Amino acid sequence: MADEITVEQLADDMYDLVKKAEGKKKYKPNDLIKEVITKYGDKVDKKDGKEAIKLLMDSERCVYSYAGGSFVELAK
Amino acid sequence: MSDSKTPLLDELEKGPWPSFVKEIKKAARTSRKAKDLLGQLELSYKDKKTHWKHGGIVGVRGYGGGIIGRFSDVPEEFPGAAHFHTVRVNQPSGWFYTTDALRQLCDIWDKYGSGLTNMHGSTGDTVFLGAGSDELEDIFTELSKAEWDLGGSGSDVRTPSCCVGPARCEFACYDTLALTYDLTMAYQDELHRPLFPYKWKFKMAGCPNDCVASIARADFSIIGTWRDEIRIDQAAVAEYAEKGLDIQSDAIRRCPTRCMKWDGNTLKINDHQCTRCMHCINVMPKALRPGTDTGAVILIGAKAPIVQGAILSSVLVPFMKIEPPYEELKDLIEKIWEFWDEHGVARERIGELIQRVGLGNFLEAIDIEPSPQMITQPRDNPYIFYEEYYAEEKEGGEA
Ligand code: HEM
Ligand code: HEM
Ligand code: SF4
Ligand code: SF4
């Protein structure tokens, strides 16, 4: 098993979370980072999480939205 | 009777003061957006309610901040104002522009937007009012090509701003413009990619006069000060006296710590008592100047009321040297962010978080020793509970 968890993998995981939660719950960027850290334990850290969100945005799969606070949502 | 279509707004043009209505009407001659904005605004005055909807997903690729979404709730009636987003453009430090740069901004904005601007928004940015959703990418591309960038909005670092500092002001105790530029560049990710519980504002003031009002408006205020002695030019003091300044009542008696003396010939300051309030220096700028061992006080936690009442920032570090590459400052900032990320709840500013968990716990987390300068407001007691001090007392008493 490959021990290295790539940023791409994290971004995919985050995307799945956002997609599953669509219409029910909105994720804040930090919630997503906390989710993947919970999932992978100390194999990933906050910096990896931040990079994954960057990737998620730059790949245009997700966008930021704002309603009182900032959230990550699926790109239309 | 006038046949004006905006009788209610016309009222706001009366009187000698400048009027935003006049300006929008000017823009409306060439811009459909401005014309419909006027129409919608008149309707709002008639209906006594706003016709703007807040928020929604608007922005440019990759950025989470910089654009504030506004949609009309009467778009059929006023199609030009259907989308009326605000674009925040990161202003240069100290708001210094060349006329060329201003023209560049205006040209971009005339081409894509309503032509209406706000120089400057309360965060500090140049504000473009009235962008359509479809135009945002083009506006951003043109701005980027001309080397402008968007500022912050949402739960991120907001566009850092500063007083004019050493560029024009002899009181500046550190280079506010350089620090503003440095923090803006260093925290690009934090500016453009919201990751915080809520907004974070940096404001740099060169001296305690605090011309950017950082103490009331910034989560993190960096206010210039000095730790040696006020420089006194006795001859210049005498000249002020000769020319009719009442030194006793205008300077000495208004010193909040009463640490000055004037015997008619010589001005003496007990610098140990001086709180660096700037009062005497402001009264006699030719005679008195801040010391030469300069730096800044770091304060934390101001905010305007939303969840709780307004709070002013309070002292976190009584004195820090402010020199490139600003490592000590950045270490502190990042430690605070770490703590806020971990413990802040949604929409909680750092000042509120500190109130909630207690200053003692906060200081411990960011590794700062409590000090007597940490007070909630001027002339108050320190609000630290010195546990160790009491513990030692007790042990001493028992022994
Ligand atoms: C119409 C009535 C009043 C007016 C127009 C007035 C006006 C003012 C003004 C202009 C200041 C100076 C503020 C500054 O320099 O920042 C001041 C300060 C002050 N006033 Fe009043 N005042 C009034 C009534 C009162 C009353 C009834 C009290 C107390 C019972 C009071 C207590 C004070 C105190 C304690 C300060 C000093 C605050 C400080 O410097 O920390 N005032 N007032
Ligand atoms: C035994 C009674 C009192 C004691 C020992 C006392 C003591 C003090 C002290 C030590 C200060 C600080 C002075 C400074 O910062 O230089 C102060 C300020 C002040 N006190 Fe009192 N005080 C007493 C009663 C009162 C009363 C009854 C009032 C009002 C009715 C009052 C109103 C004020 C105000 C407004 C200030 C602030 C003045 C300023 O900041 O300019 N005090 N007091
Ligand atoms: S805050 Fe001080 S240094 Fe800055 S412009 Fe005002 S007086 Fe000058
Ligand atoms: S700076 Fe303020 S506290 Fe210091 S001597 Fe001057 S008036 Fe007094």
Coordinates of C-alpha atoms in Angstrom, one line a residue, chain B residues 4 47-48 52 79 106 138 161 166 291 325 332 335 369 396:
Chain B
S4 CA -38.5 64.2 -12.5
D47 CA -41.1 51.2 -0.6
K48 CA -39.0 52.0 2.4
W52 CA -30.7 44.3 -3.0
P79 CA -32.2 45.0 -15.9
C106 CA -11.0 54.3 -14.7
D138 CA -12.7 40.1 -17.9
S161 CA -4.0 49.4 5.0
P166 CA 7.1 58.3 6.5
G291 CA 12.4 59.4 20.4
P325 CA 12.0 40.9 7.2
L332 CA 3.3 36.2 16.2
K335 CA 0.7 31.7 16.0
E369 CA 4.1 36.7 28.9
G396 CA 6.1 32.6 50.9

